[in-house]
Amino acid sequence: LPYAVAHFLGYRRPGYKEKKLKLWRNCIWSFLGAWLSIGLLEIMFMYAPLFRAHKTPFIIGSYGAATTLLYGAYTSPTVQPPNVIFGHLIGSFIGVATSKLFTQTATHWSSAGQQQALVWVSGASAMALSLVAMEVTNTVHPPAGAAALIACVDKNVIAIGWYYIGVIMLSSTIILVISCLINNIERRYPVYWWKP
């Protein structure tokens, strides 16, 4: 790839020394990247007819944490591209599957307490299972644990079912692209694409 393109994918020429930015410059890039990432997701899910037709929530809460990591801790291993993409894929899949298994199989509950107990059991199970799956695949990404939990406890997310995985993957891709653009103006992201 031409260096101008490779630069925005985190590549640097041999002998490159990263300059230490002053705090105020780091803060400006972090604010800009986080604002653009969250704003674009909110606008897209709030106004696009396809997402409105599916009653998609206008933001998934775990993306607040994801953007915080992408701009505030962008050199951390847990926020490199494989972790962001595969961590969210694992978390959303396990979250939806666990939600369907625990809370959507029965239609008649002996009590409201029984239904409520299954919600917290499914949430705890989904989060714990997704953490183990991310550890096994070396793709730990903390917001992906939240994505698994949200799939079991948020009524709006439960209602969209398997469609949630597509929403999560699209959101992850968008914030990843924006972070490559913003973080590579004066900083470097990602540190690696596949392996450290």
Tab-separated table of C-alpha atoms in Angstrom:
chain	number	residue	atom	x	y	z
A	1	LEU	CA	0.000	0.000	0.000
A	2	PRO	CA	1.170	3.582	-0.535
A	3	TYR	CA	2.656	4.985	2.667
A	4	ALA	CA	-0.043	7.681	2.860
A	5	VAL	CA	-2.664	4.912	3.160
A	6	ALA	CA	-0.549	2.556	5.300
A	7	HIS	CA	0.095	5.395	7.753
A	8	PHE	CA	-3.635	5.490	8.613
A	9	LEU	CA	-3.563	1.731	9.188
A	10	GLY	CA	-0.892	2.160	11.878
A	11	TYR	CA	2.168	1.341	9.784
A	12	ARG	CA	5.316	3.362	10.425
A	13	ARG	CA	8.638	3.281	8.569
A	14	PRO	CA	11.579	1.512	10.231
A	15	GLY	CA	13.302	3.790	12.733
A	16	TYR	CA	10.118	5.753	13.427
A	17	LYS	CA	10.070	7.302	16.895
A	18	GLU	CA	6.711	8.266	18.256
A	19	LYS	CA	6.618	11.825	19.544
A	20	LYS	CA	5.180	12.516	22.965
A	21	LEU	CA	2.187	14.789	22.626
A	22	LYS	CA	1.263	17.353	25.212
A	23	LEU	CA	-1.784	16.491	27.280
A	24	TRP	CA	-3.978	19.166	25.687
A	25	ARG	CA	-3.255	17.807	22.182
A	26	ASN	CA	-4.034	14.262	23.285
A	27	CYS	CA	-7.273	15.513	24.824
A	28	ILE	CA	-8.292	17.284	21.611
A	29	TRP	CA	-7.782	14.129	19.502
A	30	SER	CA	-9.559	11.982	22.099
A	31	PHE	CA	-12.526	14.355	22.258
A	32	LEU	CA	-12.795	14.626	18.480
A	33	GLY	CA	-12.542	10.868	17.895
A	34	ALA	CA	-14.984	9.922	20.642
A	35	TRP	CA	-17.471	12.609	19.614
A	36	LEU	CA	-17.397	11.576	15.950
A	37	SER	CA	-17.641	7.861	16.751
A	38	ILE	CA	-20.582	8.093	19.144
A	39	GLY	CA	-22.306	10.834	17.148
A	40	LEU	CA	-22.159	8.854	13.903
A	41	LEU	CA	-23.514	5.708	15.567
A	42	GLU	CA	-26.369	7.648	17.169
A	43	ILE	CA	-27.294	9.422	13.945
A	44	MET	CA	-27.153	6.228	11.899
A	45	PHE	CA	-29.273	4.129	14.257
A	46	MET	CA	-31.683	6.950	15.055
A	47	TYR	CA	-32.470	8.086	11.502
A	48	ALA	CA	-31.719	5.285	9.007
A	49	PRO	CA	-35.035	3.696	7.907
A	50	LEU	CA	-33.662	0.147	8.060
A	51	PHE	CA	-32.689	0.491	11.710
A	52	ARG	CA	-35.864	2.373	12.623
A	53	ALA	CA	-37.935	-0.414	11.076
A	54	HIS	CA	-36.221	-2.941	13.356
A	55	LYS	CA	-36.578	-0.612	16.384
A	56	THR	CA	-32.827	-0.690	16.925
A	57	PRO	CA	-31.653	1.198	20.033
A	58	PHE	CA	-29.937	4.413	18.930
A	59	ILE	CA	-26.767	3.437	20.829
A	60	ILE	CA	-25.494	0.311	22.558
A	61	GLY	CA	-24.019	1.346	25.904
A	62	SER	CA	-20.854	-0.712	25.541
A	63	TYR	CA	-19.656	1.658	22.789
A	64	GLY	CA	-19.129	4.415	25.339
A	65	ALA	CA	-16.517	2.180	26.951
A	66	ALA	CA	-15.120	1.059	23.577
A	67	THR	CA	-14.541	4.621	22.377
A	68	THR	CA	-12.996	5.550	25.723
A	69	LEU	CA	-10.460	2.772	25.231
A	70	LEU	CA	-9.901	3.515	21.529
A	71	TYR	CA	-8.944	7.121	22.232
A	72	GLY	CA	-7.746	7.060	25.831
A	73	ALA	CA	-5.843	3.752	25.881
A	74	TYR	CA	-5.234	3.106	22.177
A	75	THR	CA	-1.952	1.231	22.729
A	76	SER	CA	-3.537	-1.339	25.063
A	77	PRO	CA	-3.612	-4.927	23.738
A	78	THR	CA	-7.324	-5.185	24.601
A	79	VAL	CA	-8.226	-2.447	22.121
A	80	GLN	CA	-6.333	-3.606	19.026
A	81	PRO	CA	-8.474	-4.530	15.960
A	82	PRO	CA	-8.738	-8.317	16.526
A	83	ASN	CA	-9.954	-7.711	20.069
A	84	VAL	CA	-12.464	-5.044	19.048
A	85	ILE	CA	-13.971	-7.081	16.191
A	86	PHE	CA	-13.775	-10.655	17.467
A	87	GLY	CA	-14.414	-9.703	21.086
A	88	HIS	CA	-17.650	-7.972	20.099
A	89	LEU	CA	-18.621	-10.839	17.775
A	90	ILE	CA	-18.128	-13.375	20.573
A	91	GLY	CA	-19.869	-11.223	23.187
A	92	SER	CA	-22.904	-10.399	21.050
A	93	PHE	CA	-23.354	-13.992	19.832
A	94	ILE	CA	-23.089	-15.497	23.318
A	95	GLY	CA	-25.326	-12.738	24.703
A	96	VAL	CA	-28.143	-13.337	22.219
A	97	ALA	CA	-27.855	-17.138	22.416
A	98	THR	CA	-27.924	-17.063	26.232
A	99	SER	CA	-30.847	-14.639	26.268
A	100	LYS	CA	-32.848	-16.846	23.946
A	101	LEU	CA	-31.990	-19.963	25.935
A	102	PHE	CA	-32.840	-18.542	29.370
A	103	THR	CA	-35.515	-15.920	28.916
A	104	GLN	CA	-37.279	-16.572	25.625
A	105	THR	CA	-37.959	-20.314	25.646
A	106	ALA	CA	-40.761	-20.295	28.219
A	107	THR	CA	-43.985	-18.385	27.611
A	108	HIS	CA	-45.713	-19.056	30.926
A	109	TRP	CA	-43.960	-18.232	34.176
A	110	SER	CA	-45.071	-19.500	37.571
A	111	SER	CA	-44.305	-16.032	38.975
A	112	ALA	CA	-42.789	-12.711	38.026
A	113	GLY	CA	-39.914	-13.592	40.361
A	114	GLN	CA	-39.100	-16.684	38.307
A	115	GLN	CA	-38.866	-14.646	35.117
A	116	GLN	CA	-36.773	-11.986	36.864
A	117	ALA	CA	-34.400	-14.628	38.265
A	118	LEU	CA	-33.797	-16.005	34.778
A	119	VAL	CA	-32.905	-12.523	33.531
A	120	TRP	CA	-30.111	-12.051	36.060
A	121	VAL	CA	-28.915	-15.648	35.628
A	122	SER	CA	-28.776	-15.193	31.849
A	123	GLY	CA	-26.944	-11.857	32.143
A	124	ALA	CA	-24.304	-13.229	34.504
A	125	SER	CA	-23.911	-16.388	32.418
A	126	ALA	CA	-23.560	-14.517	29.119
A	127	MET	CA	-20.947	-12.139	30.479
A	128	ALA	CA	-18.918	-14.904	32.154
A	129	LEU	CA	-19.119	-17.220	29.124
A	130	SER	CA	-18.079	-14.456	26.746
A	131	LEU	CA	-15.097	-13.590	28.956
A	132	VAL	CA	-13.923	-17.212	28.906
A	133	ALA	CA	-14.429	-17.441	25.116
A	134	MET	CA	-12.432	-14.218	24.626
A	135	GLU	CA	-9.659	-15.528	26.880
A	136	VAL	CA	-9.484	-18.797	24.919
A	137	THR	CA	-9.311	-16.931	21.584
A	138	ASN	CA	-6.976	-14.206	22.953
A	139	THR	CA	-9.461	-11.472	22.014
A	140	VAL	CA	-10.362	-9.987	25.415
A	141	HIS	CA	-12.124	-6.646	24.942
A	142	PRO	CA	-13.887	-5.342	28.091
A	143	PRO	CA	-16.787	-3.592	26.274
A	144	ALA	CA	-17.603	-6.910	24.555
A	145	GLY	CA	-18.424	-8.344	27.979
A	146	ALA	CA	-20.868	-5.474	28.400
A	147	ALA	CA	-22.311	-6.231	24.942
A	148	ALA	CA	-23.036	-9.798	26.097
A	149	LEU	CA	-24.683	-8.557	29.292
A	150	ILE	CA	-26.790	-5.949	27.460
A	151	ALA	CA	-28.178	-8.651	25.145
A	152	CYS	CA	-29.728	-10.347	28.190
A	153	VAL	CA	-30.957	-7.455	30.319
A	154	ASP	CA	-31.998	-4.636	27.964
A	155	LYS	CA	-35.589	-5.154	26.781
A	156	ASN	CA	-35.032	-3.181	23.557
A	157	VAL	CA	-32.016	-5.317	22.661
A	158	ILE	CA	-33.777	-8.557	23.612
A	159	ALA	CA	-36.585	-7.576	21.228
A	160	ILE	CA	-34.297	-7.328	18.185
A	161	GLY	CA	-32.822	-10.788	18.810
A	162	TRP	CA	-30.182	-12.037	16.357
A	163	TYR	CA	-30.256	-8.696	14.528
A	164	TYR	CA	-28.229	-7.391	17.495
A	165	ILE	CA	-25.108	-9.174	16.221
A	166	GLY	CA	-25.242	-7.198	12.958
A	167	VAL	CA	-25.737	-3.944	14.867
A	168	ILE	CA	-22.726	-4.730	17.042
A	169	MET	CA	-20.485	-5.701	14.124
A	170	LEU	CA	-21.424	-2.590	12.131
A	171	SER	CA	-20.833	-0.388	15.176
A	172	SER	CA	-17.450	-2.017	15.850
A	173	THR	CA	-16.349	-1.554	12.251
A	174	ILE	CA	-17.378	2.105	12.197
A	175	ILE	CA	-15.587	3.037	15.422
A	176	LEU	CA	-12.517	1.100	14.281
A	177	VAL	CA	-12.365	2.999	10.958
A	178	ILE	CA	-12.812	6.372	12.661
A	179	SER	CA	-10.141	5.542	15.248
A	180	CYS	CA	-7.678	4.625	12.484
A	181	LEU	CA	-8.300	8.003	10.861
A	182	ILE	CA	-8.228	10.184	13.986
A	183	ASN	CA	-5.556	8.369	16.000
A	184	ASN	CA	-3.099	8.345	13.103
A	185	ILE	CA	-3.080	12.091	12.589
A	186	GLU	CA	-0.593	12.617	15.425
A	187	ARG	CA	-0.677	9.309	17.268
A	188	ARG	CA	-0.451	5.663	16.202
A	189	TYR	CA	-3.254	3.115	16.071
A	190	PRO	CA	-3.306	0.189	15.804
A	191	VAL	CA	-0.047	-0.993	17.294
A	192	TYR	CA	-0.656	-4.286	15.438
A	193	TRP	CA	-3.389	-5.865	13.302
A	194	TRP	CA	-3.061	-9.576	14.070
A	195	LYS	CA	-0.295	-10.313	16.583
A	196	PRO	CA	1.858	-8.134	18.867
